[in-house]
Short mmCIF file of C-alpha atoms and ligand atoms in Angstrom, two decimals:
data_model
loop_
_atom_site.label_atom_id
_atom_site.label_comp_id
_atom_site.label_asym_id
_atom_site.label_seq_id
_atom_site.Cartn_x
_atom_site.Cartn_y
_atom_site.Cartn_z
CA UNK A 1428 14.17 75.80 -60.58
CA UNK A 1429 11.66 78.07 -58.80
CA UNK A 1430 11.35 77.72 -54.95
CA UNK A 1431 8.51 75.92 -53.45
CA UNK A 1432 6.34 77.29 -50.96
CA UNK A 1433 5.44 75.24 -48.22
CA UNK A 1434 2.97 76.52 -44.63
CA UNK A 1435 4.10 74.88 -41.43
CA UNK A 1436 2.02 74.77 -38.15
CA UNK A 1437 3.82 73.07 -35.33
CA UNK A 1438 0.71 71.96 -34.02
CA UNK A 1439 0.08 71.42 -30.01
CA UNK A 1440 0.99 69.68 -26.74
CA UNK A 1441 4.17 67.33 -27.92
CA UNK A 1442 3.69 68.04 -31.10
CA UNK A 1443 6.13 71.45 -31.02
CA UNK A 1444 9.10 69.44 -29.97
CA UNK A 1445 9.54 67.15 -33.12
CA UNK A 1446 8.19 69.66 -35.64
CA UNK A 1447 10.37 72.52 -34.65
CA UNK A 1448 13.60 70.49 -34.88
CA UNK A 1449 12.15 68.83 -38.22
CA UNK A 1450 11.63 72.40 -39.43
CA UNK A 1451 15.20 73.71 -38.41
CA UNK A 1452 17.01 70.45 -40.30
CA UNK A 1453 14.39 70.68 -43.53
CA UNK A 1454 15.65 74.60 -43.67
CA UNK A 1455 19.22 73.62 -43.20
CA UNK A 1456 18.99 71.41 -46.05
CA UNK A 1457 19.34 74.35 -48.39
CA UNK A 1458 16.10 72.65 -50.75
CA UNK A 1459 14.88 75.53 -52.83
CA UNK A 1460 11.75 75.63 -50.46
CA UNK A 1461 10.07 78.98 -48.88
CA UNK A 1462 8.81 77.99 -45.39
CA UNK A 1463 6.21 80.13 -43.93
CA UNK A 1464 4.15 79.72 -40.67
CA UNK A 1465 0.85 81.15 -40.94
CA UNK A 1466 -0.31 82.80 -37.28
CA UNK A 1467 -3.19 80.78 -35.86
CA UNK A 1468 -4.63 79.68 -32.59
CA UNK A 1469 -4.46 82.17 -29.42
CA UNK A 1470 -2.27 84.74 -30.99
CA UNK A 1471 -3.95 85.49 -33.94
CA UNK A 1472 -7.14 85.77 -32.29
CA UNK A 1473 -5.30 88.46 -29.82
CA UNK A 1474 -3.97 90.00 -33.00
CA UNK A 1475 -7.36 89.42 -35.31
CA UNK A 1476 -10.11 88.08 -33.34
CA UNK A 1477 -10.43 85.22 -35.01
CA UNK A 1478 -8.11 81.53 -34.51
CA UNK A 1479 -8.10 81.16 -38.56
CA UNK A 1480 -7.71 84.64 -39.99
CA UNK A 1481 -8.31 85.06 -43.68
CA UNK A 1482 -4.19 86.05 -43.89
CA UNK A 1483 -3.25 82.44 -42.16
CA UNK A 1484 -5.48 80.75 -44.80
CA UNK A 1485 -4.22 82.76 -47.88
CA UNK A 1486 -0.58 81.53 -46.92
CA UNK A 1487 -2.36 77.98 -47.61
CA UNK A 1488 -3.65 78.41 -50.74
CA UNK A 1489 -0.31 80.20 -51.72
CA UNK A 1490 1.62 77.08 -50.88
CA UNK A 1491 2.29 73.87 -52.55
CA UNK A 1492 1.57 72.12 -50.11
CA UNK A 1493 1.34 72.18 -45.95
CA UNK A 1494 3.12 70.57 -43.45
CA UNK A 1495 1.38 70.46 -40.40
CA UNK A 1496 2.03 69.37 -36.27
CA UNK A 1497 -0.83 66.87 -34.86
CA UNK A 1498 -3.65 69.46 -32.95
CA UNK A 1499 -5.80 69.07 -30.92
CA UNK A 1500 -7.03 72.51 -29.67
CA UNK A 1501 -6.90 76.22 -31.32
CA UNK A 1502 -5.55 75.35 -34.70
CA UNK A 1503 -8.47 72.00 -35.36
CA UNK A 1504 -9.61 74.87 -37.88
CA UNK A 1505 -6.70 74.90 -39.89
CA UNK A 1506 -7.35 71.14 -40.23
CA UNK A 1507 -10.60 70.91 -41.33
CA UNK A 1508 -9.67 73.48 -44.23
CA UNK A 1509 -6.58 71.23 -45.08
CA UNK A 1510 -9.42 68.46 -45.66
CA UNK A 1511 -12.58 70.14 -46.52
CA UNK A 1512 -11.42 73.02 -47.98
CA UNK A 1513 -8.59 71.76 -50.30
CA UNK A 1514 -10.63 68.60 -50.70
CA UNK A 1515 -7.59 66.23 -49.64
CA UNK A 1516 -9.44 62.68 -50.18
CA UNK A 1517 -7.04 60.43 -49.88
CA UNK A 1518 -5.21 59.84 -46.82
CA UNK A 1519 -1.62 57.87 -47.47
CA UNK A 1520 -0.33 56.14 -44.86
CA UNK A 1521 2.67 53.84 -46.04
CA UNK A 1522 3.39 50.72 -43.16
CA UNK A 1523 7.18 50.02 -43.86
CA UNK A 1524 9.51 47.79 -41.74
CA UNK A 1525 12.84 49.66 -41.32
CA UNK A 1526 15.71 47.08 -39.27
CA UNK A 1527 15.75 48.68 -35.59
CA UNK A 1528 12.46 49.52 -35.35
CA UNK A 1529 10.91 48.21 -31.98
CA UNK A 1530 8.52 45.71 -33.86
CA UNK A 1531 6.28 43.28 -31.47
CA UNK A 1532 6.56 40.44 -34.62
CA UNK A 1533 9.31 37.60 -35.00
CA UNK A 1534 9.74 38.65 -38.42
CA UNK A 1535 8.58 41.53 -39.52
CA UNK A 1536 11.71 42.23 -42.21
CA UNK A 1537 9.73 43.12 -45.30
CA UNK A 1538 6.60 44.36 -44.43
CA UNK A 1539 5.77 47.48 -46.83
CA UNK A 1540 2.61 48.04 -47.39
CA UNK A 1541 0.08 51.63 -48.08
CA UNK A 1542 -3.32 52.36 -46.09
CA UNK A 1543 -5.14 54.28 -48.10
CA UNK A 1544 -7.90 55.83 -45.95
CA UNK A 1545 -10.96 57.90 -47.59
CA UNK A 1546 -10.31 61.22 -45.64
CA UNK A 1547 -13.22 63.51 -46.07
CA UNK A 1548 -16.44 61.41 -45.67
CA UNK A 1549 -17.95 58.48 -44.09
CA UNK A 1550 -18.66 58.69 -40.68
CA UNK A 1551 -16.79 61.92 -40.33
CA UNK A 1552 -18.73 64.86 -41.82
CA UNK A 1553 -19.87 65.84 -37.97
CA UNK A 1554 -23.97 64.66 -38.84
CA UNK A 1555 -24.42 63.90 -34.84
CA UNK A 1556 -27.66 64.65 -32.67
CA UNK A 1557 -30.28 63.74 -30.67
CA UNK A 1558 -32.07 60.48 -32.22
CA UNK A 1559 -35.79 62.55 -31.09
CA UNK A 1560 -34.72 65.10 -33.72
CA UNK A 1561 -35.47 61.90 -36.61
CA UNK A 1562 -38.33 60.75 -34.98
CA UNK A 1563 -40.30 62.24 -37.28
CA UNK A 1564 -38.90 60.58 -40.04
CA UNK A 1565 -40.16 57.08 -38.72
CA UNK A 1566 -36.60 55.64 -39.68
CA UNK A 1567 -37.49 51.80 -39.31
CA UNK A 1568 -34.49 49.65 -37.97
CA UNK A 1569 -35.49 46.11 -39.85
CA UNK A 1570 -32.67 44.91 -37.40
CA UNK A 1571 -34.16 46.60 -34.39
CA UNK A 1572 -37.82 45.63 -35.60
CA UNK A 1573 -38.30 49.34 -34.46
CA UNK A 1574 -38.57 52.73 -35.50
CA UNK A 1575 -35.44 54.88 -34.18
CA UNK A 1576 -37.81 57.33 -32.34
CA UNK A 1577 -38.99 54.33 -30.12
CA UNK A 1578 -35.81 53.00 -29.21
CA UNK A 1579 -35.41 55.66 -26.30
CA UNK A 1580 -33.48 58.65 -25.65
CA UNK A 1581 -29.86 58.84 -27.74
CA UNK A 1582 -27.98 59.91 -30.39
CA UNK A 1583 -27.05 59.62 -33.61
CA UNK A 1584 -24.09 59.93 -36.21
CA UNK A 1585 -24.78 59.62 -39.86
CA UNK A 1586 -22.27 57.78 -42.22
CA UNK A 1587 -22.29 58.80 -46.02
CA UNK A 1588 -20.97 57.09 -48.60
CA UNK A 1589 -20.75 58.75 -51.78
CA UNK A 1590 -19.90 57.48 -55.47
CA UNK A 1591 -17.72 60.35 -56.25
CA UNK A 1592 -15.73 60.13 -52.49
CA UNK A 1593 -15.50 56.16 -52.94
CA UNK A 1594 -14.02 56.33 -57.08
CA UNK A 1595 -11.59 58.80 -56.69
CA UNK A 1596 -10.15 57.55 -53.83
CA UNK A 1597 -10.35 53.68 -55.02
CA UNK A 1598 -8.89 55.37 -58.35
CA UNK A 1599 -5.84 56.58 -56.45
CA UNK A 1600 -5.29 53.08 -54.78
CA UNK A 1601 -5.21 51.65 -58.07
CA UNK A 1602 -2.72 54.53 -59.74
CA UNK A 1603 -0.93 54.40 -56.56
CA UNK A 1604 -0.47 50.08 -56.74
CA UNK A 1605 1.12 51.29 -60.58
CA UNK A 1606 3.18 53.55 -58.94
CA UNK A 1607 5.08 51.29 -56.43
CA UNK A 1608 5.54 48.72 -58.47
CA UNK A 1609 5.86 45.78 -56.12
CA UNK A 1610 3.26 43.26 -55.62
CA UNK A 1611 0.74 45.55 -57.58
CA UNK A 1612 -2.25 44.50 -55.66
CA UNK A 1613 -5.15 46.50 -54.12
CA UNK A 1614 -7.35 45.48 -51.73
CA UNK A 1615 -10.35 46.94 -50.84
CA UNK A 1616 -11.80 46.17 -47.24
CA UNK A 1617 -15.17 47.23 -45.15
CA UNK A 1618 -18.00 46.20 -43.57
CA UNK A 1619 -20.03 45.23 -46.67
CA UNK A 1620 -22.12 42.23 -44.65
CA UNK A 1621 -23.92 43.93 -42.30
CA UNK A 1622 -23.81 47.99 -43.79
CA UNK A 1623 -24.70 46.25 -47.29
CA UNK A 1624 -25.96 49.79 -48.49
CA UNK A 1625 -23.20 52.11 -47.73
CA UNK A 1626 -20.45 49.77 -47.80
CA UNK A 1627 -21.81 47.29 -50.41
CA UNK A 1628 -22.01 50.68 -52.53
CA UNK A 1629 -17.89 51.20 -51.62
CA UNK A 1630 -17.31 47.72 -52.34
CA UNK A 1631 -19.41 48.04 -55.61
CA UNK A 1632 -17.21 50.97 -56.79
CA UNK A 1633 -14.40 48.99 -56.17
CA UNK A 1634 -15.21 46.13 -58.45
CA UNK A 1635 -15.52 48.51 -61.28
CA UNK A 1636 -12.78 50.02 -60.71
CA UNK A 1637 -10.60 47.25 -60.64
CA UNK A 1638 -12.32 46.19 -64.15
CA UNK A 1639 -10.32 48.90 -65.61
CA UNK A 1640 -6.78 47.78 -63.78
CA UNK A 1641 -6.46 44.53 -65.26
CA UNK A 1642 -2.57 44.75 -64.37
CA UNK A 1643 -3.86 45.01 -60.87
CA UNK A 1644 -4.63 42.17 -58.93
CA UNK A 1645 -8.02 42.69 -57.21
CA UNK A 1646 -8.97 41.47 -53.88
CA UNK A 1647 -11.32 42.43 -51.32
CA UNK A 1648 -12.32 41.51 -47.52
CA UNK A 1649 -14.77 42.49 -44.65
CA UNK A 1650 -13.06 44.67 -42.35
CA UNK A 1651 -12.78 42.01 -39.80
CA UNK A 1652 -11.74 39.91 -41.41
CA UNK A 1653 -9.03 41.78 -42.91
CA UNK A 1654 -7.54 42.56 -39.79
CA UNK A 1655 -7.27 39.15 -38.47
CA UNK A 1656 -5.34 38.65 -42.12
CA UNK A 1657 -2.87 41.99 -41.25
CA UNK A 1658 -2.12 41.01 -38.59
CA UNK A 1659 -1.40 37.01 -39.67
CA UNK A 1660 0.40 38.00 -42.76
CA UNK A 1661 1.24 41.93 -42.99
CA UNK A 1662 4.11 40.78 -45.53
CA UNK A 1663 0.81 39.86 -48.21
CA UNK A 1664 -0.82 43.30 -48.63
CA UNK A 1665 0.50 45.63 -51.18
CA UNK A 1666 -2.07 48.98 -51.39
CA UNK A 1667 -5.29 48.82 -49.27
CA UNK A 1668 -8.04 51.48 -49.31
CA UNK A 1669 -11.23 51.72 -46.86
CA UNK A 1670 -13.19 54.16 -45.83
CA UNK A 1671 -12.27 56.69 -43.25
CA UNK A 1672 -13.03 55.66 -39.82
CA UNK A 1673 -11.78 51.92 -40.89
CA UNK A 1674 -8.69 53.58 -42.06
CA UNK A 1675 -7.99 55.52 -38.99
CA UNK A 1676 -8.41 52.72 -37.00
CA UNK A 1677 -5.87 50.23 -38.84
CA UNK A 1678 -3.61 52.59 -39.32
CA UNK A 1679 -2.96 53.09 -36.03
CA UNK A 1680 -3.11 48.76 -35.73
CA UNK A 1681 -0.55 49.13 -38.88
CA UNK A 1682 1.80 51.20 -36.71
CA UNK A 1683 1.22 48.57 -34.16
CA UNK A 1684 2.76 45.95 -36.10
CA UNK A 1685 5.80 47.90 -37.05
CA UNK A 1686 6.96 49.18 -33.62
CA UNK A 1687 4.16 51.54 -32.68
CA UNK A 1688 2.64 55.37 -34.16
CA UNK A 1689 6.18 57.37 -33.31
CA UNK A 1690 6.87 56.24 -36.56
CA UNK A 1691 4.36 56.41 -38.77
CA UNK A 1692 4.05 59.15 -41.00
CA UNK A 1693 1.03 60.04 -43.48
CA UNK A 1694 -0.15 62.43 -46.21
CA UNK A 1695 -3.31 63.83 -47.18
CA UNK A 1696 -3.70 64.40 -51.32
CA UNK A 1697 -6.21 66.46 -53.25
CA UNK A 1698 -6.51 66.72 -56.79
CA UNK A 1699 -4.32 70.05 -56.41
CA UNK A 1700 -3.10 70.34 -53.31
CA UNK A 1701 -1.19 67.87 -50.21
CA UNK A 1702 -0.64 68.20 -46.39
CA UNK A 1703 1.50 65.94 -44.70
CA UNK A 1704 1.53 64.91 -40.85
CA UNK A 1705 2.40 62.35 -38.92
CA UNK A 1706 -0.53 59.85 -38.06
CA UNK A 1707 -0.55 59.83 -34.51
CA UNK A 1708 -1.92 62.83 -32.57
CA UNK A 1709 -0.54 65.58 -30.23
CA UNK A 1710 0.94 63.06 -27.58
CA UNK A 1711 -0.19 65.59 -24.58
CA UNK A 1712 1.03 62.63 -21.69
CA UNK A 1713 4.72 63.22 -23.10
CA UNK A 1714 4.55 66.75 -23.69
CA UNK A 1715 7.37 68.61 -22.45
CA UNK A 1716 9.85 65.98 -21.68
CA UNK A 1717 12.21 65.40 -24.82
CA UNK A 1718 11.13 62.11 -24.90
CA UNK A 1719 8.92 61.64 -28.20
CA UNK A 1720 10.02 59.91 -31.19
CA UNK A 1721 10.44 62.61 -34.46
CA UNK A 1722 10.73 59.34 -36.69
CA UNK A 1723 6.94 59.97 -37.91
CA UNK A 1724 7.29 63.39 -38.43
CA UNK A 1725 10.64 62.61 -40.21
CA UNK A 1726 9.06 60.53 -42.80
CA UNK A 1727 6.04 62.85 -43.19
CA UNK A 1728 8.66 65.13 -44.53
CA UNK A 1729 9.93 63.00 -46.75
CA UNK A 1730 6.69 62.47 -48.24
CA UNK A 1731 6.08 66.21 -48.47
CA UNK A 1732 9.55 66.69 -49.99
CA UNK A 1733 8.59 63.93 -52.74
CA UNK A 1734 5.60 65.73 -53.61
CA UNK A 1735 7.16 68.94 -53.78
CA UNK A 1736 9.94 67.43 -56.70
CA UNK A 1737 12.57 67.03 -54.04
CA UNK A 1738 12.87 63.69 -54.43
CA UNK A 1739 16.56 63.58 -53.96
CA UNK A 1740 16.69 65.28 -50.43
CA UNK A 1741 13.57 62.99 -49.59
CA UNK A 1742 15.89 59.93 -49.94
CA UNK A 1743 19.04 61.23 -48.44
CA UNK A 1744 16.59 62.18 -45.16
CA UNK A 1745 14.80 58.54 -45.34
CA UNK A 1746 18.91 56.77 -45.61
CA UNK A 1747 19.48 59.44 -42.53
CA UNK A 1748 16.32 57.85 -40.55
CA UNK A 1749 17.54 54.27 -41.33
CA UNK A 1750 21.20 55.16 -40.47
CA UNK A 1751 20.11 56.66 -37.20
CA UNK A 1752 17.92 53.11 -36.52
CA UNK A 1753 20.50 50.48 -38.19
CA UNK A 1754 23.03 52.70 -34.77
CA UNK A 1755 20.51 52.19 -32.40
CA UNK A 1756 22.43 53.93 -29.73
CA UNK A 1757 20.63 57.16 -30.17
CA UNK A 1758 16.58 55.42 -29.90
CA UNK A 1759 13.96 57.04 -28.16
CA UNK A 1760 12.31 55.31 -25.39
CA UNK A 1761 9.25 54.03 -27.66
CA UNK A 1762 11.55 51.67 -29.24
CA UNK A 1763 13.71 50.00 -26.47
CA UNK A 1764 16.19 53.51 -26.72
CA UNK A 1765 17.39 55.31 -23.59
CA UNK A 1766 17.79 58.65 -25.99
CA UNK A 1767 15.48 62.13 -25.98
CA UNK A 1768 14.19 63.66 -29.19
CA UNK A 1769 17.11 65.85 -29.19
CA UNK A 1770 19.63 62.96 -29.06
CA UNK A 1771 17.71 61.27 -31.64
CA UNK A 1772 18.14 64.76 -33.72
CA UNK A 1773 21.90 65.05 -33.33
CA UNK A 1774 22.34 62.01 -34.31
CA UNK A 1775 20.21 62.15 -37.86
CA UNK A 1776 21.99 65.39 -38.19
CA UNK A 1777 25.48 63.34 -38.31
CA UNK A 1778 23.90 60.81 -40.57
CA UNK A 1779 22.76 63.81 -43.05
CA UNK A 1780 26.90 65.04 -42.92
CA UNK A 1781 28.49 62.08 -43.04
CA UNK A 1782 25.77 60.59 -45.68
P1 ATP B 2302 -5.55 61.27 -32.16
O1 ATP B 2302 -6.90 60.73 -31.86
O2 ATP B 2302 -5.45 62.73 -32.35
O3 ATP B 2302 -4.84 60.48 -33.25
P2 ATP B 2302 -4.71 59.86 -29.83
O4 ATP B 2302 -5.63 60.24 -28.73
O5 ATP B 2302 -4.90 58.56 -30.53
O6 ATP B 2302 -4.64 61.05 -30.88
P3 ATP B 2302 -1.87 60.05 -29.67
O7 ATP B 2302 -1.51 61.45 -29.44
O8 ATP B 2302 -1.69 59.51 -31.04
O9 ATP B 2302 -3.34 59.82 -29.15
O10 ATP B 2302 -1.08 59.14 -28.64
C1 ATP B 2302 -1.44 57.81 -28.30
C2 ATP B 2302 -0.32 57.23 -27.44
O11 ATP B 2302 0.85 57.03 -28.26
C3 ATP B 2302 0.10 58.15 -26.31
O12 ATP B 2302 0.45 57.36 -25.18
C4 ATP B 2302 1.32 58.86 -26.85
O13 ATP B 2302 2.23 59.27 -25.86
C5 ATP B 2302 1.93 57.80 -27.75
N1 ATP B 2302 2.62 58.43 -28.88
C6 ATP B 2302 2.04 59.07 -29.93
N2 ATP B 2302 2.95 59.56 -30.75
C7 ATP B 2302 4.15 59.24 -30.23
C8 ATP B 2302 5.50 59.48 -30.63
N3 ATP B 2302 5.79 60.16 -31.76
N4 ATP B 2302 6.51 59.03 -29.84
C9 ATP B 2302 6.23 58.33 -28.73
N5 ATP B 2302 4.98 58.07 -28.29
C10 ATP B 2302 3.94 58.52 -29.04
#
């Protein structure tokens, strides 16, 4: 079997200290997988000028996939290529209950359940200005009773729903509910009351996609709704898909009801290409003192090592995670631990010997 080729950034702030040691353990696993890490950020723009050089985003398209530390400064161009520039649309974020996880619910054995989150559009493609600069297209608010220009100094942010971005990733909810195989149920969820346009077209696309999954049970809710229900009842959702700024924010609630974002891991898929990071970001108020939890990063791997046709190695690291949690002597501070990330490491790195 050929090797695999996989780009790493380590990403900033906290970030470093669980993707290094993930890195190290991944590369002492022996997988049949090239690891490069593309120069980016401050010192390739001592060495080229630039924080993205041309050679750092060859390295990407060369891989199979990336693997890539939460940023929040120098390398934020790396990320928007992973998105826009592979076209990753669908955002993965699986919500699983693991015993030993720090969970704030009486019983939260058996919640497993996927976000799906549209990744590339919505509210996200950076259309932001100063409302005067659409004055002049006498944009009349019928809930306002007033044309934008009038309503005073501000600004604005455009959200844009499209048909294509809203099928494909409704398609992959649907392929994705036939994949897992449990309660095979999607559910799609927005604000389709009172954004009847852009979400009603989302919620639209759904419907007809469903029509063509009739071994899929179909449901759908409006955001706020669904919330109230995830939170109520996590254990009833199988596959849910939204669009992206819904999806970032429930994600993170997901987390929430699980025992919090140290351990929730995510993937980004494109029709040809995958990144995978964990969902929360760079952690910079626990930089630099051993103390965050690698658990999301751990599983992130796992989902890049699926993709990649390591499937095997993917479930001997997720049985090392669980070992390392069903212990519970070696838990970071995030759930009820008194361990640091390194404890937590030498500690997986038993459960990977002894298996
Ligand atoms: P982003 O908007 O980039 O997702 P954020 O501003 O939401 O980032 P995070 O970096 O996700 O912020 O952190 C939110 C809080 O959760 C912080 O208090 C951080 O310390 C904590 N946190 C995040 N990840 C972890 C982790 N792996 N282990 C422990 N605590 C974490």
């Amino acid at each position: 079997m050929a090797n695999k080729q996989v780009a790493v950034f380590l990403g900033d702030d906290a970030s470093p200290e669980v993707m290094r040691p993930t890195l190290d353990l991944l590369r002492a696993m022996d997988l049949g997988i090239d690891f490069v890490e593309p120069v980016v950020g401050q010192a390739a723009k001592q060495a080229t000028g630039t924080l993205f050089p041309d050679a750092a985003k060859a390295q990407i398209d060369a891989a199979d996939a990336t693997f890539f530390g939460s940023t929040s400064g120098d390398s934020t161009p790396v990320l928007f290529y992973l998105r826009w520039g592979k076209q990753t649309y669908a955002n993965l974020r699986p919500c699983v209950y693991t015993p030993g996880f720090n969970s704030p619910l009486a019983q939260p054995a058996g919640i497993d359940f996927a976000i799906v989150r549209e990744n590339l559009e919505d509210l996200y493609l950076g259309l932001e200005g100063d409302t005067e600069d659409l004055a002049g297209l006498n944009l009349y608010s019928r809930h306002a009773r007033a044309n934008l220009g009038d309503l005073g100094p501000g600004k604005y942010a455009i959200k844009a729903i499209t048909e294509k971005g809203s099928e494909r990733v409704i398609r992959y909810a649907f392929e994705l509910a036939r994949q897992r195989d449990k309660q095979r149920k999607v559910t799609v969820t927005c604000k389709y009351n009172m954004l009847a346009v852009a979400d009603g077209l989302f919620l639209e696309i759904g419907k007809a996609v469903a029509s063509e999954y009739s071994d899929i049970e179909f449901e759908h809710f409006i955001i706020d709704d669904f919330l109230c229900r995830m939170i109520a009842n996590p254990h009833a959702l199988d596959v849910v898909v939204m669009p992206n700024l819904y999806g970032d924010i429930m994600s993170d609630g997901a987390a929430g009801l699980i025992g919090g974002l140290g351990l929730a891991p995510s993937g980004c898929y494109g029709e040809d290409y995958a990144y995978f990071e964990s969902a929360h970001g760079t952690a910079p108020d626990i930089a630099g003192q051993n103390v965050i939890n690698p658990t999301a990063t751990l599983l992130s791997a796992t989902m890049l090592l699926d993709y990649v046709d390591r499937g095997q190695a993917a479930t001997r690291l997720r049985h090392a995670v669980t070992t390392v949690y069903k212990d519970k002597s070696n838990l970071t501070t995030d759930q009820g631990g008194s361990a640091g990330t390194s404890d937590f490491f030498l500690a997986l790195n038993n459960a990977l010997e002894t298996g």
